[in-house]
């Protein structure tokens, strides 16, 4: 979905989420497991206040397993419940209900002690565009309710979706904006396909991605593009990939736009395997330098 996040739109999105907050016991904050930091709303804590929250690292099938484990540990250390899930295949979803019960145990016990009949836990999903909110809603509902893909959701009366006996989910998710004013965040969102009609230059994206792969996944890069060694100069790397894949302009020169497009497409379609573009240790380093 392409949303123009003007201040007015942000205020409206925030208002909508705040309104719905009153209806639920717990928030499911959906992020992209490949970029858990960049795919978050920068104001999420401020917006949801003290509402219990579970962070769902979605698209875990596309992320580096070992790095996802690091993220889970990172959240655990912060006292935040986090789960790795794949909404498309439906893996990890049972745990969402279990963890919600754990998180809300005190509240439910309190209600019970006051003689209030136990009721289902009420939840809503919040996330930035393309995080997989509709896919998750449909999976949890067990049928096609929310519209998936990259189109704006259809506005309709709010409904509760029953997820077994113990959970009720708002059928419309809360959509919030990412921290796109940060250039690196924008780049990662574009590489992972969260920003579709990118205003960022494709060659810039590919340069960033190739440098990142060189550093963190050198073997996969080498294998995919049959590189004998890593050239010092990024232009040479573009040349090698272009030569190998026949990305040429009419005169026979390497077409760098074509190389960039190819590299980004192959990353998005997992031709280089599952990749994670940020690690908690980068974040911890940033937090340390901020102080
Ligand atoms: N591989 C993989 N793809 C997923 C997963 N979850 C969602 N997707 C894909 O990600 C894309 C976006 O999913 P949506 O459910 O439309 O995302 P959304 O958050 O509702 O998006 P908006 O409507 O733009 O707010 C779709 O192409 C989904 O098929 C997942 O766990 N794994």
Coordinates of C-alpha atoms and ligand atoms in Angstrom, one line a residue:
X1 CA 0.0 0.0 0.0
X2 CA 1.3 3.5 -0.8
X3 CA 0.4 5.9 2.0
X4 CA 1.6 9.5 2.0
X5 CA 2.5 10.1 5.6
X6 CA 1.8 13.8 6.0
X7 CA 1.5 15.1 9.6
X8 CA -2.3 15.2 9.2
X9 CA -2.3 11.5 8.2
X10 CA 0.0 10.6 11.1
X11 CA -2.3 12.4 13.6
X12 CA -5.3 10.6 12.1
X13 CA -3.6 7.2 12.2
X14 CA -2.6 7.8 15.8
X15 CA -6.1 8.9 16.8
X16 CA -7.6 5.8 15.2
X17 CA -5.2 3.5 17.1
X18 CA -5.8 5.4 20.4
X19 CA -9.5 5.0 19.9
X20 CA -9.3 1.3 19.4
X21 CA -6.8 0.8 22.3
X22 CA -9.7 1.2 24.7
X23 CA -11.4 -1.8 23.3
X24 CA -8.5 -4.3 23.7
X25 CA -6.5 -6.0 26.4
X26 CA -3.4 -6.6 24.4
X27 CA -1.6 -5.2 21.4
X28 CA 0.1 -7.4 18.8
X29 CA 2.9 -5.3 17.3
X30 CA 3.8 -6.8 14.0
X31 CA 7.3 -6.1 12.6
X32 CA 9.4 -7.5 9.8
X33 CA 11.8 -10.1 11.3
X34 CA 14.4 -9.0 8.8
X35 CA 14.4 -5.4 10.1
X36 CA 12.7 -5.4 13.5
X37 CA 13.9 -1.9 14.3
X38 CA 13.3 -0.2 11.0
X39 CA 9.9 -1.7 10.5
X40 CA 8.6 -0.3 13.8
X41 CA 6.7 2.8 14.5
X42 CA 9.1 5.2 16.3
X43 CA 6.4 6.3 18.8
X44 CA 4.8 2.9 19.5
X45 CA 5.5 3.0 23.2
X46 CA 4.1 6.5 23.6
X47 CA 1.0 5.6 21.6
X48 CA 0.1 2.4 23.3
X49 CA 1.1 3.6 26.7
X50 CA 1.0 0.8 29.2
X51 CA -1.2 -1.5 27.2
X52 CA 0.3 -5.1 27.3
X53 CA 2.1 -5.9 24.1
X54 CA 3.5 -8.8 22.2
X55 CA 6.1 -8.1 19.5
X56 CA 5.6 -10.4 16.6
X57 CA 8.6 -10.9 14.4
X58 CA 6.7 -11.7 11.2
X59 CA 8.1 -13.1 7.9
X60 CA 10.6 -15.1 10.1
X61 CA 10.8 -17.5 7.2
X62 CA 12.7 -14.8 5.2
X63 CA 15.0 -13.8 8.0
X64 CA 18.3 -15.3 9.3
X65 CA 17.3 -17.7 12.0
X66 CA 20.3 -17.1 14.2
X67 CA 19.7 -13.3 14.1
X68 CA 16.0 -13.8 14.9
X69 CA 17.1 -15.7 17.9
X70 CA 19.3 -12.8 18.9
X71 CA 16.3 -10.5 18.6
X72 CA 14.1 -12.8 20.7
X73 CA 16.8 -12.7 23.4
X74 CA 17.1 -8.9 23.1
X75 CA 13.4 -8.5 23.7
X76 CA 13.4 -11.1 26.5
X77 CA 16.1 -9.1 28.3
X78 CA 14.0 -6.0 28.0
X79 CA 11.1 -7.8 29.6
X80 CA 9.1 -7.6 26.3
X81 CA 7.3 -10.7 25.1
X82 CA 8.3 -11.5 21.5
X83 CA 7.6 -14.3 19.1
X84 CA 8.9 -15.3 15.7
X85 CA 6.1 -16.1 13.3
X86 CA 5.3 -16.8 9.7
X87 CA 1.8 -15.5 9.0
X88 CA 1.8 -16.9 5.5
X89 CA 2.3 -20.5 6.6
X90 CA 0.7 -20.0 10.0
X91 CA 3.8 -21.1 12.1
X92 CA 4.1 -19.8 15.6
X93 CA 0.5 -18.6 15.8
X94 CA -0.6 -20.9 18.6
X95 CA 1.9 -19.3 20.9
X96 CA 0.3 -16.0 20.4
X97 CA -2.8 -17.0 22.4
X98 CA -0.7 -18.8 25.0
X99 CA 1.6 -15.8 25.5
X100 CA -1.4 -13.4 25.7
X101 CA -2.8 -15.5 28.5
X102 CA 0.5 -15.4 30.4
X103 CA 0.7 -11.6 29.9
X104 CA -2.9 -11.0 31.1
X105 CA -3.0 -13.6 33.9
X106 CA -3.2 -11.0 36.7
X107 CA -5.9 -9.1 35.0
X108 CA -8.0 -12.2 34.2
X109 CA -7.5 -13.5 37.8
X110 CA -8.6 -10.1 39.2
X111 CA -11.8 -10.3 37.1
X112 CA -12.4 -13.8 38.2
X113 CA -12.0 -13.0 41.9
X114 CA -14.6 -10.3 41.5
X115 CA -16.9 -12.9 40.2
X116 CA -16.8 -11.7 36.6
X117 CA -17.4 -14.5 34.1
X118 CA -14.2 -15.3 32.2
X119 CA -14.3 -13.7 28.7
X120 CA -12.1 -14.0 25.7
X121 CA -8.9 -11.9 25.6
X122 CA -9.4 -8.9 23.2
X123 CA -6.5 -8.0 20.9
X124 CA -5.6 -5.8 18.0
X125 CA -2.8 -5.9 15.5
X126 CA -0.7 -2.8 14.9
X127 CA 2.1 -2.4 12.3
X128 CA 3.5 -0.4 9.5
X129 CA 2.2 -0.9 5.9
X130 CA 3.2 -4.3 4.4
X131 CA 4.2 -5.8 7.7
X132 CA 1.7 -8.6 7.1
X133 CA -1.2 -7.5 9.2
X134 CA -3.9 -8.7 6.8
X135 CA -2.2 -12.0 6.3
X136 CA -2.0 -12.6 10.0
X137 CA -5.6 -11.6 10.6
X138 CA -6.7 -14.0 7.9
X139 CA -4.5 -16.8 9.3
X140 CA -5.8 -16.3 12.8
X141 CA -9.4 -16.1 11.6
X142 CA -8.9 -19.2 9.4
X143 CA -10.5 -17.6 6.5
X144 CA -10.2 -14.6 4.1
X145 CA -11.4 -11.6 6.0
X146 CA -8.9 -8.9 5.7
X147 CA -7.8 -7.8 2.3
X148 CA -4.2 -8.7 1.7
X149 CA -1.7 -7.4 -0.9
X150 CA -0.7 -3.9 -1.4
X151 CA -4.1 -2.2 -1.6
X152 CA -5.6 0.1 1.1
X153 CA -7.9 -1.9 3.3
X154 CA -11.7 -1.6 2.7
X155 CA -13.3 0.5 5.4
X156 CA -16.2 -1.2 7.1
X157 CA -17.8 -1.5 10.5
X158 CA -15.4 -2.9 13.1
X159 CA -15.9 -6.5 13.9
X160 CA -14.4 -9.0 16.3
X161 CA -12.9 -12.2 14.9
X162 CA -13.0 -15.2 17.1
X163 CA -9.7 -17.1 17.3
X164 CA -10.8 -20.2 19.1
X165 CA -12.6 -19.6 22.4
X166 CA -9.9 -17.6 24.1
X167 CA -9.1 -14.7 21.8
X168 CA -11.0 -12.1 19.9
X169 CA -9.3 -10.0 17.4
X170 CA -10.3 -6.6 15.9
X171 CA -10.8 -7.2 12.2
X172 CA -9.2 -3.9 11.2
X173 CA -5.5 -3.5 12.2
X174 CA -3.9 -0.3 13.3
X175 CA -1.6 1.1 10.6
X176 CA 1.2 3.3 11.8
X177 CA 4.1 4.9 10.0
X178 CA 7.8 3.9 10.1
X179 CA 10.7 6.1 11.1
X180 CA 11.3 7.0 7.4
X181 CA 13.1 10.3 8.1
X182 CA 16.1 8.2 8.8
X183 CA 17.9 7.5 5.6
X184 CA 19.2 4.1 6.6
X185 CA 15.8 3.0 7.8
X186 CA 14.2 4.1 4.5
X187 CA 16.9 2.1 2.6
X188 CA 16.2 -1.1 4.6
X189 CA 12.4 -0.7 4.2
X190 CA 12.9 -0.3 0.4
X191 CA 15.3 -3.3 0.1
X192 CA 12.8 -5.5 1.9
X193 CA 10.0 -4.2 -0.2
X194 CA 8.0 -2.4 2.4
X195 CA 8.2 0.8 0.3
X196 CA 7.0 -0.3 -3.1
X197 CA 7.1 2.7 -5.3
X198 CA 10.4 3.8 -4.0
X199 CA 11.6 7.3 -4.3
X200 CA 15.0 6.1 -3.4
X201 CA 17.5 5.5 -6.1
X202 CA 17.7 1.8 -7.1
X203 CA 21.5 1.9 -7.5
X204 CA 21.9 3.4 -4.0
X205 CA 19.8 0.6 -2.6
X206 CA 21.9 -2.0 -4.4
X207 CA 25.1 -0.4 -3.3
X208 CA 23.9 -0.5 0.3
X209 CA 22.7 -4.1 -0.1
X210 CA 25.9 -5.4 -1.7
X211 CA 28.1 -3.7 0.9
X212 CA 25.9 -5.2 3.6
X213 CA 26.1 -8.7 2.0
X214 CA 29.8 -8.4 1.6
X215 CA 30.2 -7.7 5.3
X216 CA 27.6 -10.1 6.8
X217 CA 26.9 -12.8 4.2
X218 CA 30.1 -12.9 2.0
X219 CA 29.8 -16.6 1.2
X220 CA 26.3 -16.3 -0.2
X221 CA 27.2 -13.3 -2.2
X222 CA 30.2 -15.0 -3.6
X223 CA 28.3 -18.1 -4.5
X224 CA 25.3 -16.4 -6.1
X225 CA 27.4 -14.2 -8.4
X226 CA 30.4 -16.5 -8.8
X227 CA 32.9 -14.0 -7.5
X228 CA 36.5 -15.1 -7.2
X229 CA 37.3 -12.2 -4.8
X230 CA 35.6 -9.1 -3.6
X231 CA 36.6 -6.1 -5.7
X232 CA 37.7 -3.0 -3.7
X233 CA 35.6 -0.8 -5.8
X234 CA 31.8 -1.2 -5.8
X235 CA 31.7 -0.4 -9.5
X236 CA 33.8 -3.4 -10.2
X237 CA 31.4 -5.5 -8.3
X238 CA 28.5 -4.1 -10.4
X239 CA 30.6 -4.9 -13.5
X240 CA 31.2 -8.5 -12.4
X241 CA 27.6 -9.2 -11.7
X242 CA 26.5 -7.4 -14.9
X243 CA 29.0 -9.4 -17.0
X244 CA 27.8 -12.7 -15.4
X245 CA 24.1 -11.9 -15.9
X246 CA 24.3 -10.1 -19.2
X247 CA 23.0 -6.8 -17.9
X248 CA 24.1 -4.7 -20.8
X249 CA 23.2 -1.5 -22.6
X250 CA 23.0 -1.5 -26.4
X251 CA 26.6 -0.5 -26.8
X252 CA 27.8 -3.5 -24.7
X253 CA 28.5 -1.6 -21.5
X254 CA 27.2 -2.9 -18.2
X255 CA 23.8 -1.4 -17.4
X256 CA 24.1 -0.5 -13.7
X257 CA 20.3 0.1 -13.4
X258 CA 19.7 -3.4 -14.6
X259 CA 22.3 -4.8 -12.2
X260 CA 20.8 -2.9 -9.3
X261 CA 17.3 -4.1 -10.2
X262 CA 18.5 -7.7 -10.4
X263 CA 20.3 -7.6 -7.1
X264 CA 17.3 -6.1 -5.3
X265 CA 14.8 -8.5 -6.9
X266 CA 17.0 -11.5 -6.0
X267 CA 17.3 -10.4 -2.4
X268 CA 13.5 -9.8 -2.1
X269 CA 12.8 -13.2 -3.7
X270 CA 15.2 -14.9 -1.3
X271 CA 17.6 -16.0 -4.1
X272 CA 20.4 -15.3 -1.6
X273 CA 18.6 -17.2 1.2
X274 CA 17.0 -15.8 4.3
X275 CA 18.6 -12.5 5.3
X276 CA 18.5 -10.2 8.3
X277 CA 19.4 -6.6 7.7
X278 CA 19.7 -5.5 11.3
X279 CA 20.9 -7.1 14.5
X280 CA 20.2 -6.0 18.1
X281 CA 23.9 -5.4 18.6
X282 CA 23.8 -2.6 16.0
X283 CA 21.0 -1.1 18.0
X284 CA 22.8 -1.5 21.4
X285 CA 25.8 0.2 19.8
X286 CA 23.7 3.1 18.7
X287 CA 22.0 3.4 22.1
X288 CA 25.5 3.5 23.7
X289 CA 26.7 6.3 21.4
X290 CA 23.5 8.3 21.9
X291 CA 24.3 8.6 25.6
Ligands
LIG1 N1 7.2 -14.9 3.4 C1 6.3 -14.3 4.1 N2 5.5 -13.4 3.5 C2 4.5 -12.8 4.3 C3 4.3 -13.1 5.6 N3 3.3 -12.3 6.1 C4 2.9 -11.6 5.1 N4 3.6 -11.8 3.9 C5 3.5 -11.2 2.6 O1 3.8 -9.8 2.8 C6 3.0 -9.0 1.9 C7 2.2 -7.9 2.8 O2 1.3 -8.6 3.6 P1 -0.1 -7.9 4.0 O3 -0.8 -8.9 4.9 O4 -0.8 -7.4 2.8 O5 0.5 -6.7 4.8 P2 -0.3 -5.5 5.6 O6 0.4 -5.2 6.8 O7 -1.8 -5.9 5.8 O8 -0.2 -4.4 4.5 P3 -1.1 -3.0 4.4 O9 -2.4 -3.4 3.9 O10 -0.2 -2.3 3.3 O11 -1.0 -2.3 5.6 C8 2.1 -9.9 1.2 O12 2.7 -10.2 -0.1 C9 2.1 -11.2 2.1 O13 1.9 -12.4 1.3 C10 5.2 -14.1 6.2 O14 5.1 -14.4 7.4 N5 6.1 -14.7 5.4

